[in-house]
PDB file of N, CA and C in Angstrom:
ATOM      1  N   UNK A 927      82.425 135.657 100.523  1.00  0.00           N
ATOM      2  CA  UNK A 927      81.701 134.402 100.568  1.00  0.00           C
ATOM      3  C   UNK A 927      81.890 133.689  99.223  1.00  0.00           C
ATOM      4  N   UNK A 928      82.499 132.227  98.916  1.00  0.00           N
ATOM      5  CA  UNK A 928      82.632 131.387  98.018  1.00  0.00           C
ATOM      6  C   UNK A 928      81.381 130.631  97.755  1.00  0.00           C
ATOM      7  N   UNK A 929      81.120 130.451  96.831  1.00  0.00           N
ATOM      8  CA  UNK A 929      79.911 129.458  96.470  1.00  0.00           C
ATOM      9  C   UNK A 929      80.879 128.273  96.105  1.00  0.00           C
ATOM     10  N   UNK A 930      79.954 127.226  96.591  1.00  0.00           N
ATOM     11  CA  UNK A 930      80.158 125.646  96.103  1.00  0.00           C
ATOM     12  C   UNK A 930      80.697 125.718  94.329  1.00  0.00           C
ATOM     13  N   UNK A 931      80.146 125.937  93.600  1.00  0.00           N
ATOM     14  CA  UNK A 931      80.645 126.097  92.097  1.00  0.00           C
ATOM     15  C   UNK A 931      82.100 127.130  91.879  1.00  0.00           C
ATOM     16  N   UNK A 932      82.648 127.667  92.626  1.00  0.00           N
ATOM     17  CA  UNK A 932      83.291 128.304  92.581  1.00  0.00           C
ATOM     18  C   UNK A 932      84.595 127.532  93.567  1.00  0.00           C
ATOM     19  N   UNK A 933      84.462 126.706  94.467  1.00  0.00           N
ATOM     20  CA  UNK A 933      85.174 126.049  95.296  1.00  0.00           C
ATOM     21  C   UNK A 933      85.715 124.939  94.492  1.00  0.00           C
ATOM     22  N   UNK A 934      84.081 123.979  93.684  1.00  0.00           N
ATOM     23  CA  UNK A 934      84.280 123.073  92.676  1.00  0.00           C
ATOM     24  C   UNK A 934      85.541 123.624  91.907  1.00  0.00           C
ATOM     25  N   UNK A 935      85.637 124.627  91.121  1.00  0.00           N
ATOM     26  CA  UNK A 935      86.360 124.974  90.239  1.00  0.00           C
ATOM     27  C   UNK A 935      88.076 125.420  90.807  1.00  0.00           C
ATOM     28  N   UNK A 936      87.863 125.918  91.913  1.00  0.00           N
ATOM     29  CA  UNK A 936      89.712 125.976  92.458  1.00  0.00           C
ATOM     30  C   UNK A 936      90.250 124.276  92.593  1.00  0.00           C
ATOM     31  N   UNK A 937      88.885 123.791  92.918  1.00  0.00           N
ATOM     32  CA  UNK A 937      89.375 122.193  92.729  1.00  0.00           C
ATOM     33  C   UNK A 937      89.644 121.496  91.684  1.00  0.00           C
ATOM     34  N   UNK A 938      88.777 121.452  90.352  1.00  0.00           N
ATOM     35  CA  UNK A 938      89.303 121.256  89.605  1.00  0.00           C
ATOM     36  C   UNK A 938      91.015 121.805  88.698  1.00  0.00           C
ATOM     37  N   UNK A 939      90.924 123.217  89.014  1.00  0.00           N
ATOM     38  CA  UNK A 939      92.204 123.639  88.424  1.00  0.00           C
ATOM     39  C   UNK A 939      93.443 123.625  89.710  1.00  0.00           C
ATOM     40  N   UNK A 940      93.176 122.493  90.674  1.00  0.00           N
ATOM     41  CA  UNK A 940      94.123 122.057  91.960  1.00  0.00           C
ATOM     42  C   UNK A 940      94.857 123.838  92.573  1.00  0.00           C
ATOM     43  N   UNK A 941      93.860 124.640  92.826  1.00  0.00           N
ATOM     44  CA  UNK A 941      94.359 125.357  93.259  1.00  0.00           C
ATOM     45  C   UNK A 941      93.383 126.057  94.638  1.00  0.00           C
ATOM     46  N   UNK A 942      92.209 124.720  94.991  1.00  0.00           N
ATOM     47  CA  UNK A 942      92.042 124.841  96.545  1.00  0.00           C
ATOM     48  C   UNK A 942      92.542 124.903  97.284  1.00  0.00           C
ATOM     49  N   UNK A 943      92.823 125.339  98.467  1.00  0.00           N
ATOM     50  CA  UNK A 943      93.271 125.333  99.900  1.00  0.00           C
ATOM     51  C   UNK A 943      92.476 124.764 101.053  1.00  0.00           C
ATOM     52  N   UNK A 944      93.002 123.603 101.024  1.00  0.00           N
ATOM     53  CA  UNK A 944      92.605 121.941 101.703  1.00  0.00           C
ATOM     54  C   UNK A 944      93.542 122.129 103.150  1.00  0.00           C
ATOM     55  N   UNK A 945      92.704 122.068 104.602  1.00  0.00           N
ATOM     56  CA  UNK A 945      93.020 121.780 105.147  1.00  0.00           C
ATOM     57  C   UNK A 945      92.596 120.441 106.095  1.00  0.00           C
ATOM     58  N   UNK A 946      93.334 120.190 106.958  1.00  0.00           N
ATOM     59  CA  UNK A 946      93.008 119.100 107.903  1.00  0.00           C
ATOM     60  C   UNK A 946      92.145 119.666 109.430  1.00  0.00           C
ATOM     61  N   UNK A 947      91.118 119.007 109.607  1.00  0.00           N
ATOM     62  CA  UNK A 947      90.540 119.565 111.048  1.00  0.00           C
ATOM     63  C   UNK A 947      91.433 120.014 111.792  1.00  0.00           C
ATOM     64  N   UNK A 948      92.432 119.254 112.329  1.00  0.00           N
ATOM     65  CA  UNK A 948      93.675 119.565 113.316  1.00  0.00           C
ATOM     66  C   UNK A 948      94.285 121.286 112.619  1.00  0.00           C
ATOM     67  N   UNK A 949      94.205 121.678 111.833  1.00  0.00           N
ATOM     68  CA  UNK A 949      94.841 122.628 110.775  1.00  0.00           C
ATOM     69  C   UNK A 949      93.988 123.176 111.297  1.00  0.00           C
ATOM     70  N   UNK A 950      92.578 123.507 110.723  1.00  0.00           N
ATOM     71  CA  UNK A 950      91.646 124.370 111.322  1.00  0.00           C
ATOM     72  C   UNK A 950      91.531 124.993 112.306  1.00  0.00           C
ATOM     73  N   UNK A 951      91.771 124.152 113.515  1.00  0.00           N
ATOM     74  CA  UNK A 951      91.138 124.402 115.220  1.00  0.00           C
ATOM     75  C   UNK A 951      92.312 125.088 115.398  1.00  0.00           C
ATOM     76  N   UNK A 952      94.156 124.755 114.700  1.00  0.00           N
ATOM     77  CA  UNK A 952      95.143 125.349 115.347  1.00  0.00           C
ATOM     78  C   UNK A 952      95.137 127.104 114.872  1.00  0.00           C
ATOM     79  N   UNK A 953      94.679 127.223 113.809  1.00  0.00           N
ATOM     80  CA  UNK A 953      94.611 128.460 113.043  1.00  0.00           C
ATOM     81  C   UNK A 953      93.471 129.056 113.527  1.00  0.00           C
ATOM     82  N   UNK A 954      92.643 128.328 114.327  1.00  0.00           N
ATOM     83  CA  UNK A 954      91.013 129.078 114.482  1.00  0.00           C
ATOM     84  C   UNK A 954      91.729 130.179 115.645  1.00  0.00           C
ATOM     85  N   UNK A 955      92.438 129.348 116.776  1.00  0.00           N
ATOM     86  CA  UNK A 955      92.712 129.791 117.832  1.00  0.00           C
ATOM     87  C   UNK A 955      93.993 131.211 117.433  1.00  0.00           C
ATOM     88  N   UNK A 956      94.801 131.051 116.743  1.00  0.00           N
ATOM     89  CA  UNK A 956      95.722 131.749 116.180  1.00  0.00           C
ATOM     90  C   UNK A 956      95.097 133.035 115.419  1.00  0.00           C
ATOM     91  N   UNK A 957      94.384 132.638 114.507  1.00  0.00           N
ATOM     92  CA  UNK A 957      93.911 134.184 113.835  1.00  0.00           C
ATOM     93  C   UNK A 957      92.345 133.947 114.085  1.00  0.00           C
ATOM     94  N   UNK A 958      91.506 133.492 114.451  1.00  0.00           N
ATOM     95  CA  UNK A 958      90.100 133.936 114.195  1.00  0.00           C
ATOM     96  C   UNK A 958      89.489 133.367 113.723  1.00  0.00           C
ATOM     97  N   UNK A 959      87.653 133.418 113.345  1.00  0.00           N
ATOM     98  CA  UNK A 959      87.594 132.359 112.438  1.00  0.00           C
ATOM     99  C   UNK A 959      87.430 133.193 111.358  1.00  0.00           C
ATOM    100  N   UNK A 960      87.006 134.538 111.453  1.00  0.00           N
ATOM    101  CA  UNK A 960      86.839 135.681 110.126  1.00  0.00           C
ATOM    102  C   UNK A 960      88.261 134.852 108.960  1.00  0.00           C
ATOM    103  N   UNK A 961      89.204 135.161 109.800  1.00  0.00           N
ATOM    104  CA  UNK A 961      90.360 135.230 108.769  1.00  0.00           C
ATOM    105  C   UNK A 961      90.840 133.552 108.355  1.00  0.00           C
ATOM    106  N   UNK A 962      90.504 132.983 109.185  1.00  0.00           N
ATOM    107  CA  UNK A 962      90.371 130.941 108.492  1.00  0.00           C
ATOM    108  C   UNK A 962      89.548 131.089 107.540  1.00  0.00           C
ATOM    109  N   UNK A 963      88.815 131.600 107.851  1.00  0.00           N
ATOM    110  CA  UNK A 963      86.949 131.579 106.727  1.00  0.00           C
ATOM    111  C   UNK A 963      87.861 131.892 105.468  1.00  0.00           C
ATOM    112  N   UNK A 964      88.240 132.919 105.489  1.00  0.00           N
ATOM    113  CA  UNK A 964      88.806 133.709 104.110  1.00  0.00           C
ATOM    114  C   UNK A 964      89.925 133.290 103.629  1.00  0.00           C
ATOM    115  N   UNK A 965      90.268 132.266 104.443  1.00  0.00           N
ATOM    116  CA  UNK A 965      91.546 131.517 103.735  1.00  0.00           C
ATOM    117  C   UNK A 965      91.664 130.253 103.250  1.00  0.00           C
ATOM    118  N   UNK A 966      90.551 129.196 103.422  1.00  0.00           N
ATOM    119  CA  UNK A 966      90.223 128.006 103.646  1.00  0.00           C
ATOM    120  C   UNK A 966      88.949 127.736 102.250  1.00  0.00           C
ATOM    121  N   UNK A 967      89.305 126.809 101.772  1.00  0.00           N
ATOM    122  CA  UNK A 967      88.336 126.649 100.813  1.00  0.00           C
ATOM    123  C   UNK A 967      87.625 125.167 101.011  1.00  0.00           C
ATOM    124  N   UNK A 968      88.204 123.926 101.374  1.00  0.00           N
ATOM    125  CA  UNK A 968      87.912 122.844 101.827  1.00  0.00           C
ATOM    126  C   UNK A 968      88.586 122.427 103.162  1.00  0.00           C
ATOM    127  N   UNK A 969      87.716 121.400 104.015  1.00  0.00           N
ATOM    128  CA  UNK A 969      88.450 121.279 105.250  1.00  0.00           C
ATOM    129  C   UNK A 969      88.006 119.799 105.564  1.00  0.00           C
ATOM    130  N   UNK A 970      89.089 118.605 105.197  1.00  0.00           N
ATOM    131  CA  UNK A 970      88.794 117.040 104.876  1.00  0.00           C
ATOM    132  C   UNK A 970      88.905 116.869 106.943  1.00  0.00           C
ATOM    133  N   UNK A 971      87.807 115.989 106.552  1.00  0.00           N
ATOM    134  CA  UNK A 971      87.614 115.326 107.825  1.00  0.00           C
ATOM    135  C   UNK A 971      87.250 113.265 107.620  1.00  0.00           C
ATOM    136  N   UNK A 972      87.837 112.802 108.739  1.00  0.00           N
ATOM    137  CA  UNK A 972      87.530 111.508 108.317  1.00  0.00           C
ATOM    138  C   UNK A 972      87.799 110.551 109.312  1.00  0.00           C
ATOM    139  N   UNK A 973      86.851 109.510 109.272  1.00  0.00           N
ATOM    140  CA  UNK A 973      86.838 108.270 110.443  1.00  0.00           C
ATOM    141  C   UNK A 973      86.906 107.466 109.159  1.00  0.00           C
ATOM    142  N   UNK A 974      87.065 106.104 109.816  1.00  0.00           N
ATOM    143  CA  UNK A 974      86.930 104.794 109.369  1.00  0.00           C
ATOM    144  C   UNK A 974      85.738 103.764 110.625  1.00  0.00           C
ATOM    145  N   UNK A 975      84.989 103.691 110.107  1.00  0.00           N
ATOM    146  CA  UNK A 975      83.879 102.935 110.733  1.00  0.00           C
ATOM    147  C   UNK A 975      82.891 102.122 109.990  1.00  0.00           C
ATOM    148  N   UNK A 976      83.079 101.025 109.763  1.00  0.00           N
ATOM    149  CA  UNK A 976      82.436 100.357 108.603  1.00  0.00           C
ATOM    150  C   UNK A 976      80.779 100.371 108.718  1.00  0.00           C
ATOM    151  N   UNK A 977      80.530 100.301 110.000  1.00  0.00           N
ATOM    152  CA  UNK A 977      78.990 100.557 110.300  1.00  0.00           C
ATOM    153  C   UNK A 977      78.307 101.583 110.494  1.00  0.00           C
ATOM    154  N   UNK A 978      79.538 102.712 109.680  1.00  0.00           N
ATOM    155  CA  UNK A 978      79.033 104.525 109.522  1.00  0.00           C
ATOM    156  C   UNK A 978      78.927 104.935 108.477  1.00  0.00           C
ATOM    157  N   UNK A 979      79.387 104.149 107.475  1.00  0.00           N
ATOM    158  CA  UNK A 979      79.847 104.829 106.121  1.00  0.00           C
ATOM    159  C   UNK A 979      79.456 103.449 105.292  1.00  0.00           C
ATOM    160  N   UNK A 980      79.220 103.898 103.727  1.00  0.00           N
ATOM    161  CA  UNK A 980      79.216 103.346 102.815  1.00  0.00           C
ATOM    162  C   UNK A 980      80.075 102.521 102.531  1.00  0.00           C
ATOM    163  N   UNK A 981      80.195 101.555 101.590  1.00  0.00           N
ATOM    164  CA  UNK A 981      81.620 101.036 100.736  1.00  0.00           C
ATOM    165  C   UNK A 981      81.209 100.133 100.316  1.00  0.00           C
ATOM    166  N   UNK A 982      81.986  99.260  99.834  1.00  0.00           N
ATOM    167  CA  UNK A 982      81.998  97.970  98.815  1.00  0.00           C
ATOM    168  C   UNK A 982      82.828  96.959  99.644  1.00  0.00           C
ATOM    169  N   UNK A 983      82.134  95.682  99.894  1.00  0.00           N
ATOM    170  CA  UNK A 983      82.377  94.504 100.546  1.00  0.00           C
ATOM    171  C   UNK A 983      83.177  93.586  99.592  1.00  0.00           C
ATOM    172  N   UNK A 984      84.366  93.341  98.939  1.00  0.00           N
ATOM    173  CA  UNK A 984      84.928  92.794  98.289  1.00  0.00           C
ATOM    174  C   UNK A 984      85.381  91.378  98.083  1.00  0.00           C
ATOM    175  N   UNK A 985      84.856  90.031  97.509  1.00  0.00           N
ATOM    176  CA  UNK A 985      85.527  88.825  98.016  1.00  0.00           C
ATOM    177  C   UNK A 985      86.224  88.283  96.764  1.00  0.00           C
ATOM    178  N   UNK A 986      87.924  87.821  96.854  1.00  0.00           N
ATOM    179  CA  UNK A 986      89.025  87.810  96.443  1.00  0.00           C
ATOM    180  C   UNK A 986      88.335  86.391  95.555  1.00  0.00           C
ATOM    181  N   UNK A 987      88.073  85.532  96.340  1.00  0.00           N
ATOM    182  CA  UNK A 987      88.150  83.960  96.281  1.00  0.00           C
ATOM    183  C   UNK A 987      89.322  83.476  97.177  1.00  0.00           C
ATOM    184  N   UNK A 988      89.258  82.086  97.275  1.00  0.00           N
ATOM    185  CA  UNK A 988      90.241  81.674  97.813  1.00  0.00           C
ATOM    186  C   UNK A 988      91.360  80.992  96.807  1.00  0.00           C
ATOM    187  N   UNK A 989      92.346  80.737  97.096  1.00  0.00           N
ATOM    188  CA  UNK A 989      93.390  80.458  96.145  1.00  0.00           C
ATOM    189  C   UNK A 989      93.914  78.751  96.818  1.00  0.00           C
ATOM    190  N   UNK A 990      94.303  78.511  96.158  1.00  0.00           N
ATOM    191  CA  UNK A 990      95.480  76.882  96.464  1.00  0.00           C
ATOM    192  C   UNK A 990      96.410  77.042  96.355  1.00  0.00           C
ATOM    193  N   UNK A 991      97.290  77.176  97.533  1.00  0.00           N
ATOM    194  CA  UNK A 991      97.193  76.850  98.819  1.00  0.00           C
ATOM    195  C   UNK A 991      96.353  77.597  99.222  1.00  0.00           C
ATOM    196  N   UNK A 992      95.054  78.133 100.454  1.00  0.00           N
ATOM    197  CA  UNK A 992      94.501  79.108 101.179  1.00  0.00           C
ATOM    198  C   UNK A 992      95.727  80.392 101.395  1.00  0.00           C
ATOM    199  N   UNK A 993      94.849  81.205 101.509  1.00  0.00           N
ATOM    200  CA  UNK A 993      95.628  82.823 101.811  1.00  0.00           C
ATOM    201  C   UNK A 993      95.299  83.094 102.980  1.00  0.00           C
ATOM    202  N   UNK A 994      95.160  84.700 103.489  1.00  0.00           N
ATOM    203  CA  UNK A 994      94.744  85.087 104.649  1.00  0.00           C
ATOM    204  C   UNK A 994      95.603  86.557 104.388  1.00  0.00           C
ATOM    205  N   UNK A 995      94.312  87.735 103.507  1.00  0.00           N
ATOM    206  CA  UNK A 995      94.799  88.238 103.417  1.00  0.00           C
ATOM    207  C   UNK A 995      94.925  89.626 105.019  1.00  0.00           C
ATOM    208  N   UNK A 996      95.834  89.890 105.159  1.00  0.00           N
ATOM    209  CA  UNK A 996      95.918  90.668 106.395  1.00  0.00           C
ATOM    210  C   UNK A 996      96.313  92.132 106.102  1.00  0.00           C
ATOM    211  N   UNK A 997      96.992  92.461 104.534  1.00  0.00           N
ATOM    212  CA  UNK A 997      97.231  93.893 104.552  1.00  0.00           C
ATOM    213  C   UNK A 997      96.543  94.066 103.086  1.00  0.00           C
ATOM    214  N   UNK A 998      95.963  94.765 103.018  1.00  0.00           N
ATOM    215  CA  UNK A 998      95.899  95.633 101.324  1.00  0.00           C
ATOM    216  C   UNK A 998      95.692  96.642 100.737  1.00  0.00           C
ATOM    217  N   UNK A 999      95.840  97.110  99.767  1.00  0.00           N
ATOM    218  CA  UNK A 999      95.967  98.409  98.974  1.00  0.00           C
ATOM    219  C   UNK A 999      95.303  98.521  97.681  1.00  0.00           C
ATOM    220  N   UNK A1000      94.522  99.336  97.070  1.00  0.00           N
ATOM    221  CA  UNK A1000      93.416  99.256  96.528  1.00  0.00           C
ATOM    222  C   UNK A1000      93.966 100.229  95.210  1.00  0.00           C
ATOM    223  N   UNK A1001      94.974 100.546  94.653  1.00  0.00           N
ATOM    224  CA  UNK A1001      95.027 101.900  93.722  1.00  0.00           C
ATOM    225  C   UNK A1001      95.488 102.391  94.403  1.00  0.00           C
ATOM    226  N   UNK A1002      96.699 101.892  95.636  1.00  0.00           N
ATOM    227  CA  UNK A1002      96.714 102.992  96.488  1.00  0.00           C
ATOM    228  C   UNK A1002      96.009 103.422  97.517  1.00  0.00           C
ATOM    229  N   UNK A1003      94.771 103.036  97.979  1.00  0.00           N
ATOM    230  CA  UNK A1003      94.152 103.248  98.987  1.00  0.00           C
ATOM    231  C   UNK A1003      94.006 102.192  99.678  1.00  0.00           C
ATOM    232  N   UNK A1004      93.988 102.315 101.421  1.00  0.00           N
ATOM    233  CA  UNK A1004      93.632 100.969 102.403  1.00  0.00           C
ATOM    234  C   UNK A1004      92.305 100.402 102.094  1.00  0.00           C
ATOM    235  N   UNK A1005      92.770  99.195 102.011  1.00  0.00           N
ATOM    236  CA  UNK A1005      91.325  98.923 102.440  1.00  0.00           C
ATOM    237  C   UNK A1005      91.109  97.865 103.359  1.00  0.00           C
ATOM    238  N   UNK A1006      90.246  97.402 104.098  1.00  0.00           N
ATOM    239  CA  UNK A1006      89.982  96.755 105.670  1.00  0.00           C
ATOM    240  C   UNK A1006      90.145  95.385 105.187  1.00  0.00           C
ATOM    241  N   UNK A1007      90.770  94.348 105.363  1.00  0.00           N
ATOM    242  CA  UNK A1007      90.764  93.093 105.132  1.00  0.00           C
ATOM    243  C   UNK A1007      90.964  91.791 106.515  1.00  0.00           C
ATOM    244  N   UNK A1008      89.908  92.637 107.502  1.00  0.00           N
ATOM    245  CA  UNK A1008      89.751  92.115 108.265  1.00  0.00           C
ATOM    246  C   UNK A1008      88.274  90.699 108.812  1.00  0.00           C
ATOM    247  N   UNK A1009      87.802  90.781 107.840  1.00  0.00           N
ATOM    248  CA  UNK A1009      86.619  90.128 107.648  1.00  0.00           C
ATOM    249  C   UNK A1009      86.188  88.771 107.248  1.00  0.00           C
ATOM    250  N   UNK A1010      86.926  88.682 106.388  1.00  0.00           N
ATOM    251  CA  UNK A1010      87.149  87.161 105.983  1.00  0.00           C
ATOM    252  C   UNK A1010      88.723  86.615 105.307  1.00  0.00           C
ATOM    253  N   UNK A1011      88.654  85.789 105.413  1.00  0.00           N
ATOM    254  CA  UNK A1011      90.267  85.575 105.094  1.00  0.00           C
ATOM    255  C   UNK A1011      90.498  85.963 103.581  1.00  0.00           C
ATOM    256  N   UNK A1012      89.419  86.393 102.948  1.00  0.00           N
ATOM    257  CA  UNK A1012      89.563  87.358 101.330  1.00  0.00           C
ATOM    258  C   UNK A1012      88.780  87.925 101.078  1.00  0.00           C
ATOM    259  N   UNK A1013      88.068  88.379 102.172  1.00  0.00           N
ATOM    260  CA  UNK A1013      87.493  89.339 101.918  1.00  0.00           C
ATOM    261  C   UNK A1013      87.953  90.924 102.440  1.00  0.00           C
ATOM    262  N   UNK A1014      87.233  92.088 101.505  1.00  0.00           N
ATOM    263  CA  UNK A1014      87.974  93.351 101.433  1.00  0.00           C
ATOM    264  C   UNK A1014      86.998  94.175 101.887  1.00  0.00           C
ATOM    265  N   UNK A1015      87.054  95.262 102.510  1.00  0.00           N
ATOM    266  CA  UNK A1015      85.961  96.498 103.001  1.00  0.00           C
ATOM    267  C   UNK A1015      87.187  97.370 102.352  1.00  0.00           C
ATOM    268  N   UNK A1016      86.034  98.365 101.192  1.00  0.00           N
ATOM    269  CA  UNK A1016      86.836  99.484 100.995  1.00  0.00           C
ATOM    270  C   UNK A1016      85.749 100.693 101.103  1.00  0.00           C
ATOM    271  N   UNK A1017      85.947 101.501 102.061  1.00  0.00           N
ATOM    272  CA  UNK A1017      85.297 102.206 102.521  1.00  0.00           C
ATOM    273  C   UNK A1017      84.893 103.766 101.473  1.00  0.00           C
ATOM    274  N   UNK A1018      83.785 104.229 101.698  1.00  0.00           N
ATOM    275  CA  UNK A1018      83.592 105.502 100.351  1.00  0.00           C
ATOM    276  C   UNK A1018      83.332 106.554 101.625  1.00  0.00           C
TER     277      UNK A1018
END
């Protein structure tokens, strides 16, 4: 059995073992869950639902000529720019 402070810490020194739900359920069925348990240290799960989750509502301004922004990227991360023609949902 891992404690949370001890999970924290394979994470910090990037030497957790991160899987994906889909990862999980295929390995649950394959070995067990005894032996997933003992192999698995984090297991990322994730929706996008703006009226489920937290985030930050972002507005650009508008520019001259008008924009309309339709794709964007945040640092690298999506974020929803479906809302106003500059405005941003970046989801936490």
């Amino acid at each position: 059995m891992r404690t949370i402070a001890e999970i924290n810490e394979k994470i910090a020194k990037k030497t957790a073992v991160v899987w994906t739900v889909e990862e999980l359920k295929s390995r649950v069925s394959e070995m067990g869950i005894k032996e997933v348990f003992s192999q698995v240290d984090v297991v990322c799960t994730g929706t996008f639902e703006p009226m489920e989750s937290s985030g930050a509502i972002i507005n650009l301004g508008q520019t001259d000529p008008p924009i309309k922004i339709r794709q964007c990227w945040l640092d690298g991360i999506p974020a929803y720019a479906g809302f106003g023609t500059v405005d941003l949902y970046l989801g936490a």
